[in-house]
Amino acid sequence: MLNSLQTRSDGFLFVEVGIIMQFLETRRFLLRLPEARDFSVYRAFYGDGEASRFYGGPLRADQAWRVLAGHLGHWQLRGYGVWAIAPKGGADIIGGCGFVWPEGWPRRELTWWLMPAARGTGAAVEVSQAAIRHAYECFGWSKVETHMNDENLAARGLVRKLGGEPIAREHFPDGLERTVYGFPGPP
């Protein structure tokens, strides 16, 4: 994603970068690039062992900061990433939704995380539908996929609501075997 690199006359290296980042809007939410002001929500979510159980938690504050930084960096490195889910009206974000493909993992995936208070409100369905549509229509992907820990019943329920169908069973670098689900494209 590096656009240009040049040495200035004062000896400093000047780098012009361009982050490919699209904002998405749904009926209730703006999906936007995560920002430093979102850190308190990241810290609260990843610090809560039960809330972040399937996302590597609980994490210390410095580790939650690295998750936020990784979400930002993913946009730069891959050209897609995780959006912060901001309710229209200016409240704190309620979570994140988007796409990741960690180095060494076999596939990219749709991912999401929500603060406990936002669960059961339809937010995950609403933002995931927007992300899936965006991947097909704007990124031009031929298949949008996700996978999760087999014990994550809430995520499996969301996948069913989104029309996901099993397409593979694979071993992942963290030692877990997961079912991979594919989502239908827009009509």
PDB file of C-alpha atoms in Angstrom:
ATOM      1  CA  MET A   1       0.000   0.000   0.000  1.00  0.00           C
ATOM      2  CA  LEU A   2       3.086   2.235  -0.077  1.00  0.00           C
ATOM      3  CA  ASN A   3       2.472   5.003  -2.596  1.00  0.00           C
ATOM      4  CA  SER A   4       5.816   6.792  -2.629  1.00  0.00           C
ATOM      5  CA  LEU A   5       9.091   6.970  -0.758  1.00  0.00           C
ATOM      6  CA  GLN A   6      11.516   9.865  -1.047  1.00  0.00           C
ATOM      7  CA  THR A   7      14.331  11.506   0.900  1.00  0.00           C
ATOM      8  CA  ARG A   8      13.745  15.179   1.621  1.00  0.00           C
ATOM      9  CA  SER A   9      16.513  17.791   1.367  1.00  0.00           C
ATOM     10  CA  ASP A  10      16.746  17.930   5.180  1.00  0.00           C
ATOM     11  CA  GLY A  11      17.648  14.216   5.244  1.00  0.00           C
ATOM     12  CA  PHE A  12      14.318  12.952   6.545  1.00  0.00           C
ATOM     13  CA  LEU A  13      12.650  10.080   4.781  1.00  0.00           C
ATOM     14  CA  PHE A  14       9.173  11.038   3.614  1.00  0.00           C
ATOM     15  CA  VAL A  15       6.644   8.292   3.068  1.00  0.00           C
ATOM     16  CA  GLU A  16       3.279   8.894   1.485  1.00  0.00           C
ATOM     17  CA  VAL A  17       0.873   6.121   2.290  1.00  0.00           C
ATOM     18  CA  GLY A  18      -2.675   5.493   1.291  1.00  0.00           C
ATOM     19  CA  ILE A  19      -4.978   3.394   3.402  1.00  0.00           C
ATOM     20  CA  ILE A  20      -7.763   1.829   1.411  1.00  0.00           C
ATOM     21  CA  MET A  21     -10.682   2.217   3.749  1.00  0.00           C
ATOM     22  CA  GLN A  22     -14.338   2.339   2.966  1.00  0.00           C
ATOM     23  CA  PHE A  23     -16.938   3.547   5.415  1.00  0.00           C
ATOM     24  CA  LEU A  24     -20.177   1.613   5.492  1.00  0.00           C
ATOM     25  CA  GLU A  25     -23.507   2.804   6.742  1.00  0.00           C
ATOM     26  CA  THR A  26     -26.468   0.729   7.867  1.00  0.00           C
ATOM     27  CA  ARG A  27     -29.824   1.769   9.254  1.00  0.00           C
ATOM     28  CA  ARG A  28     -28.425   2.139  12.792  1.00  0.00           C
ATOM     29  CA  PHE A  29     -24.636   2.159  12.452  1.00  0.00           C
ATOM     30  CA  LEU A  30     -21.627   3.726  10.807  1.00  0.00           C
ATOM     31  CA  LEU A  31     -18.809   1.258  10.203  1.00  0.00           C
ATOM     32  CA  ARG A  32     -15.612   3.285  10.256  1.00  0.00           C
ATOM     33  CA  LEU A  33     -11.878   2.983  10.781  1.00  0.00           C
ATOM     34  CA  PRO A  34     -11.030   2.300  14.442  1.00  0.00           C
ATOM     35  CA  GLU A  35      -9.534   5.300  16.254  1.00  0.00           C
ATOM     36  CA  ALA A  36      -7.490   5.853  19.416  1.00  0.00           C
ATOM     37  CA  ARG A  37     -10.621   7.106  21.205  1.00  0.00           C
ATOM     38  CA  ASP A  38     -12.092   3.593  20.783  1.00  0.00           C
ATOM     39  CA  PHE A  39      -9.414   2.086  23.009  1.00  0.00           C
ATOM     40  CA  SER A  40     -11.545   2.215  26.156  1.00  0.00           C
ATOM     41  CA  VAL A  41     -14.083  -0.083  24.476  1.00  0.00           C
ATOM     42  CA  TYR A  42     -11.355  -2.431  23.200  1.00  0.00           C
ATOM     43  CA  ARG A  43      -9.853  -2.512  26.710  1.00  0.00           C
ATOM     44  CA  ALA A  44     -13.226  -3.246  28.322  1.00  0.00           C
ATOM     45  CA  PHE A  45     -14.139  -5.982  25.832  1.00  0.00           C
ATOM     46  CA  TYR A  46     -10.785  -7.765  25.738  1.00  0.00           C
ATOM     47  CA  GLY A  47     -10.325  -7.372  29.491  1.00  0.00           C
ATOM     48  CA  ASP A  48     -13.609  -9.185  30.139  1.00  0.00           C
ATOM     49  CA  GLY A  49     -12.728 -12.863  30.116  1.00  0.00           C
ATOM     50  CA  GLU A  50     -16.247 -14.054  29.417  1.00  0.00           C
ATOM     51  CA  ALA A  51     -16.995 -11.476  26.677  1.00  0.00           C
ATOM     52  CA  SER A  52     -13.706 -12.106  24.868  1.00  0.00           C
ATOM     53  CA  ARG A  53     -13.469 -15.845  25.510  1.00  0.00           C
ATOM     54  CA  PHE A  54     -13.478 -16.749  21.813  1.00  0.00           C
ATOM     55  CA  TYR A  55     -11.259 -13.799  20.841  1.00  0.00           C
ATOM     56  CA  GLY A  56      -8.151 -14.684  22.825  1.00  0.00           C
ATOM     57  CA  GLY A  57      -9.196 -12.958  26.050  1.00  0.00           C
ATOM     58  CA  PRO A  58      -8.923 -11.942  28.664  1.00  0.00           C
ATOM     59  CA  LEU A  59      -6.160  -9.588  27.579  1.00  0.00           C
ATOM     60  CA  ARG A  60      -4.209  -6.954  29.487  1.00  0.00           C
ATOM     61  CA  ALA A  61      -4.666  -3.329  28.402  1.00  0.00           C
ATOM     62  CA  ASP A  62      -1.404  -3.337  26.425  1.00  0.00           C
ATOM     63  CA  GLN A  63      -2.513  -6.458  24.555  1.00  0.00           C
ATOM     64  CA  ALA A  64      -5.919  -4.902  23.786  1.00  0.00           C
ATOM     65  CA  TRP A  65      -4.042  -1.885  22.396  1.00  0.00           C
ATOM     66  CA  ARG A  66      -2.160  -4.214  20.055  1.00  0.00           C
ATOM     67  CA  VAL A  67      -5.461  -5.685  18.839  1.00  0.00           C
ATOM     68  CA  LEU A  68      -6.679  -2.176  17.982  1.00  0.00           C
ATOM     69  CA  ALA A  69      -3.368  -1.398  16.265  1.00  0.00           C
ATOM     70  CA  GLY A  70      -3.578  -4.694  14.384  1.00  0.00           C
ATOM     71  CA  HIS A  71      -7.065  -3.858  13.159  1.00  0.00           C
ATOM     72  CA  LEU A  72      -5.749  -0.555  11.810  1.00  0.00           C
ATOM     73  CA  GLY A  73      -2.644  -2.151  10.319  1.00  0.00           C
ATOM     74  CA  HIS A  74      -4.655  -4.831   8.565  1.00  0.00           C
ATOM     75  CA  TRP A  75      -6.204  -2.153   6.345  1.00  0.00           C
ATOM     76  CA  GLN A  76      -2.739  -1.022   5.315  1.00  0.00           C
ATOM     77  CA  LEU A  77      -1.296  -4.486   4.770  1.00  0.00           C
ATOM     78  CA  ARG A  78      -4.219  -6.288   3.134  1.00  0.00           C
ATOM     79  CA  GLY A  79      -6.472  -3.511   1.822  1.00  0.00           C
ATOM     80  CA  TYR A  80      -9.366  -4.642   4.039  1.00  0.00           C
ATOM     81  CA  GLY A  81      -9.879  -5.012   7.753  1.00  0.00           C
ATOM     82  CA  VAL A  82     -12.158  -4.544  10.740  1.00  0.00           C
ATOM     83  CA  TRP A  83     -14.482  -1.576  11.014  1.00  0.00           C
ATOM     84  CA  ALA A  84     -15.456  -0.046  14.347  1.00  0.00           C
ATOM     85  CA  ILE A  85     -19.240  -0.229  14.808  1.00  0.00           C
ATOM     86  CA  ALA A  86     -20.385   3.253  15.805  1.00  0.00           C
ATOM     87  CA  PRO A  87     -24.055   3.814  16.617  1.00  0.00           C
ATOM     88  CA  LYS A  88     -25.518   6.755  14.739  1.00  0.00           C
ATOM     89  CA  GLY A  89     -25.890   9.544  17.235  1.00  0.00           C
ATOM     90  CA  GLY A  90     -22.333   9.619  18.503  1.00  0.00           C
ATOM     91  CA  ALA A  91     -22.224   7.014  21.290  1.00  0.00           C
ATOM     92  CA  ASP A  92     -19.138   4.881  21.950  1.00  0.00           C
ATOM     93  CA  ILE A  93     -18.535   2.039  19.532  1.00  0.00           C
ATOM     94  CA  ILE A  94     -20.250  -1.241  20.379  1.00  0.00           C
ATOM     95  CA  GLY A  95     -17.708  -3.559  18.751  1.00  0.00           C
ATOM     96  CA  GLY A  96     -16.053  -4.374  15.467  1.00  0.00           C
ATOM     97  CA  CYS A  97     -16.910  -6.187  12.250  1.00  0.00           C
ATOM     98  CA  GLY A  98     -14.926  -6.824   9.114  1.00  0.00           C
ATOM     99  CA  PHE A  99     -12.379  -9.111   7.522  1.00  0.00           C
ATOM    100  CA  VAL A 100      -9.034 -10.477   8.635  1.00  0.00           C
ATOM    101  CA  TRP A 101      -6.482 -12.888   7.263  1.00  0.00           C
ATOM    102  CA  PRO A 102      -3.692 -13.372   9.785  1.00  0.00           C
ATOM    103  CA  GLU A 103      -0.353 -14.416   8.377  1.00  0.00           C
ATOM    104  CA  GLY A 104      -0.101 -18.202   8.250  1.00  0.00           C
ATOM    105  CA  TRP A 105      -3.837 -18.829   8.430  1.00  0.00           C
ATOM    106  CA  PRO A 106      -5.418 -20.695   5.507  1.00  0.00           C
ATOM    107  CA  ARG A 107      -8.224 -18.226   4.738  1.00  0.00           C
ATOM    108  CA  ARG A 108      -9.532 -14.747   5.257  1.00  0.00           C
ATOM    109  CA  GLU A 109     -12.660 -14.506   7.362  1.00  0.00           C
ATOM    110  CA  LEU A 110     -15.560 -12.312   8.283  1.00  0.00           C
ATOM    111  CA  THR A 111     -15.149 -11.543  11.971  1.00  0.00           C
ATOM    112  CA  TRP A 112     -17.098  -9.573  14.533  1.00  0.00           C
ATOM    113  CA  TRP A 113     -17.058  -8.804  18.233  1.00  0.00           C
ATOM    114  CA  LEU A 114     -19.668  -7.024  20.299  1.00  0.00           C
ATOM    115  CA  MET A 115     -19.803  -5.600  23.781  1.00  0.00           C
ATOM    116  CA  PRO A 116     -22.150  -7.718  25.927  1.00  0.00           C
ATOM    117  CA  ALA A 117     -24.767  -4.933  26.127  1.00  0.00           C
ATOM    118  CA  ALA A 118     -25.028  -4.898  22.302  1.00  0.00           C
ATOM    119  CA  ARG A 119     -25.639  -8.620  21.944  1.00  0.00           C
ATOM    120  CA  GLY A 120     -29.134  -9.793  21.089  1.00  0.00           C
ATOM    121  CA  THR A 121     -30.051  -6.448  19.490  1.00  0.00           C
ATOM    122  CA  GLY A 122     -29.659  -7.515  15.850  1.00  0.00           C
ATOM    123  CA  ALA A 123     -26.511  -5.393  15.511  1.00  0.00           C
ATOM    124  CA  ALA A 124     -24.295  -8.316  14.465  1.00  0.00           C
ATOM    125  CA  VAL A 125     -26.718  -9.357  11.726  1.00  0.00           C
ATOM    126  CA  GLU A 126     -27.122  -5.785  10.442  1.00  0.00           C
ATOM    127  CA  VAL A 127     -23.409  -4.961  10.215  1.00  0.00           C
ATOM    128  CA  SER A 128     -22.388  -8.419   8.984  1.00  0.00           C
ATOM    129  CA  GLN A 129     -24.887  -8.214   6.119  1.00  0.00           C
ATOM    130  CA  ALA A 130     -23.394  -4.852   5.117  1.00  0.00           C
ATOM    131  CA  ALA A 131     -19.843  -6.240   5.293  1.00  0.00           C
ATOM    132  CA  ILE A 132     -20.718  -9.336   3.251  1.00  0.00           C
ATOM    133  CA  ARG A 133     -22.463  -7.250   0.586  1.00  0.00           C
ATOM    134  CA  HIS A 134     -19.459  -4.890   0.476  1.00  0.00           C
ATOM    135  CA  ALA A 135     -17.011  -7.788   0.027  1.00  0.00           C
ATOM    136  CA  TYR A 136     -18.935  -9.130  -2.955  1.00  0.00           C
ATOM    137  CA  GLU A 137     -19.831  -5.817  -4.588  1.00  0.00           C
ATOM    138  CA  CYS A 138     -16.799  -3.625  -3.836  1.00  0.00           C
ATOM    139  CA  PHE A 139     -13.906  -5.985  -3.119  1.00  0.00           C
ATOM    140  CA  GLY A 140     -15.101  -8.319  -5.891  1.00  0.00           C
ATOM    141  CA  TRP A 141     -14.571 -11.471  -3.845  1.00  0.00           C
ATOM    142  CA  SER A 142     -15.942 -14.703  -5.241  1.00  0.00           C
ATOM    143  CA  LYS A 143     -16.606 -16.117  -1.757  1.00  0.00           C
ATOM    144  CA  VAL A 144     -17.041 -14.589   1.700  1.00  0.00           C
ATOM    145  CA  GLU A 145     -16.188 -17.016   4.495  1.00  0.00           C
ATOM    146  CA  THR A 146     -15.952 -17.285   8.234  1.00  0.00           C
ATOM    147  CA  HIS A 147     -14.893 -19.846  10.800  1.00  0.00           C
ATOM    148  CA  MET A 148     -15.052 -20.029  14.567  1.00  0.00           C
ATOM    149  CA  ASN A 149     -14.372 -22.181  17.570  1.00  0.00           C
ATOM    150  CA  ASP A 150     -16.889 -25.040  17.578  1.00  0.00           C
ATOM    151  CA  GLU A 151     -17.933 -24.069  21.111  1.00  0.00           C
ATOM    152  CA  ASN A 152     -18.968 -20.550  20.031  1.00  0.00           C
ATOM    153  CA  LEU A 153     -22.689 -21.249  19.749  1.00  0.00           C
ATOM    154  CA  ALA A 154     -23.639 -17.566  19.395  1.00  0.00           C
ATOM    155  CA  ALA A 155     -21.352 -17.180  16.364  1.00  0.00           C
ATOM    156  CA  ARG A 156     -22.712 -20.339  14.792  1.00  0.00           C
ATOM    157  CA  GLY A 157     -26.248 -18.999  15.313  1.00  0.00           C
ATOM    158  CA  LEU A 158     -25.290 -15.741  13.608  1.00  0.00           C
ATOM    159  CA  VAL A 159     -23.797 -17.647  10.672  1.00  0.00           C
ATOM    160  CA  ARG A 160     -27.103 -19.496  10.238  1.00  0.00           C
ATOM    161  CA  LYS A 161     -29.048 -16.203  10.326  1.00  0.00           C
ATOM    162  CA  LEU A 162     -26.738 -14.856   7.623  1.00  0.00           C
ATOM    163  CA  GLY A 163     -27.324 -17.903   5.398  1.00  0.00           C
ATOM    164  CA  GLY A 164     -23.893 -19.435   5.937  1.00  0.00           C
ATOM    165  CA  GLU A 165     -23.343 -23.009   4.794  1.00  0.00           C
ATOM    166  CA  PRO A 166     -20.455 -25.346   5.714  1.00  0.00           C
ATOM    167  CA  ILE A 167     -17.897 -25.560   2.888  1.00  0.00           C
ATOM    168  CA  ALA A 168     -14.836 -27.139   4.580  1.00  0.00           C
ATOM    169  CA  ARG A 169     -13.346 -28.459   7.782  1.00  0.00           C
ATOM    170  CA  GLU A 170      -9.728 -27.382   8.373  1.00  0.00           C
ATOM    171  CA  HIS A 171      -6.916 -27.359  10.914  1.00  0.00           C
ATOM    172  CA  PHE A 172      -5.689 -23.897  11.930  1.00  0.00           C
ATOM    173  CA  PRO A 173      -2.295 -22.728  13.224  1.00  0.00           C
ATOM    174  CA  ASP A 174      -3.631 -22.385  16.786  1.00  0.00           C
ATOM    175  CA  GLY A 175      -4.197 -26.167  16.845  1.00  0.00           C
ATOM    176  CA  LEU A 176      -7.986 -26.048  16.513  1.00  0.00           C
ATOM    177  CA  GLU A 177     -10.030 -27.687  13.801  1.00  0.00           C
ATOM    178  CA  ARG A 178     -12.845 -25.472  12.527  1.00  0.00           C
ATOM    179  CA  THR A 179     -15.737 -25.652  10.128  1.00  0.00           C
ATOM    180  CA  VAL A 180     -15.475 -23.000   7.416  1.00  0.00           C
ATOM    181  CA  TYR A 181     -18.765 -21.427   6.304  1.00  0.00           C
ATOM    182  CA  GLY A 182     -19.465 -19.632   3.047  1.00  0.00           C
ATOM    183  CA  PHE A 183     -22.041 -16.864   2.707  1.00  0.00           C
ATOM    184  CA  PRO A 184     -24.276 -16.380  -0.312  1.00  0.00           C
ATOM    185  CA  GLY A 185     -23.669 -13.378  -2.499  1.00  0.00           C
ATOM    186  CA  PRO A 186     -26.256 -10.656  -3.043  1.00  0.00           C
ATOM    187  CA  PRO A 187     -29.235 -11.582  -5.207  1.00  0.00           C
TER     188      PRO A 187
END
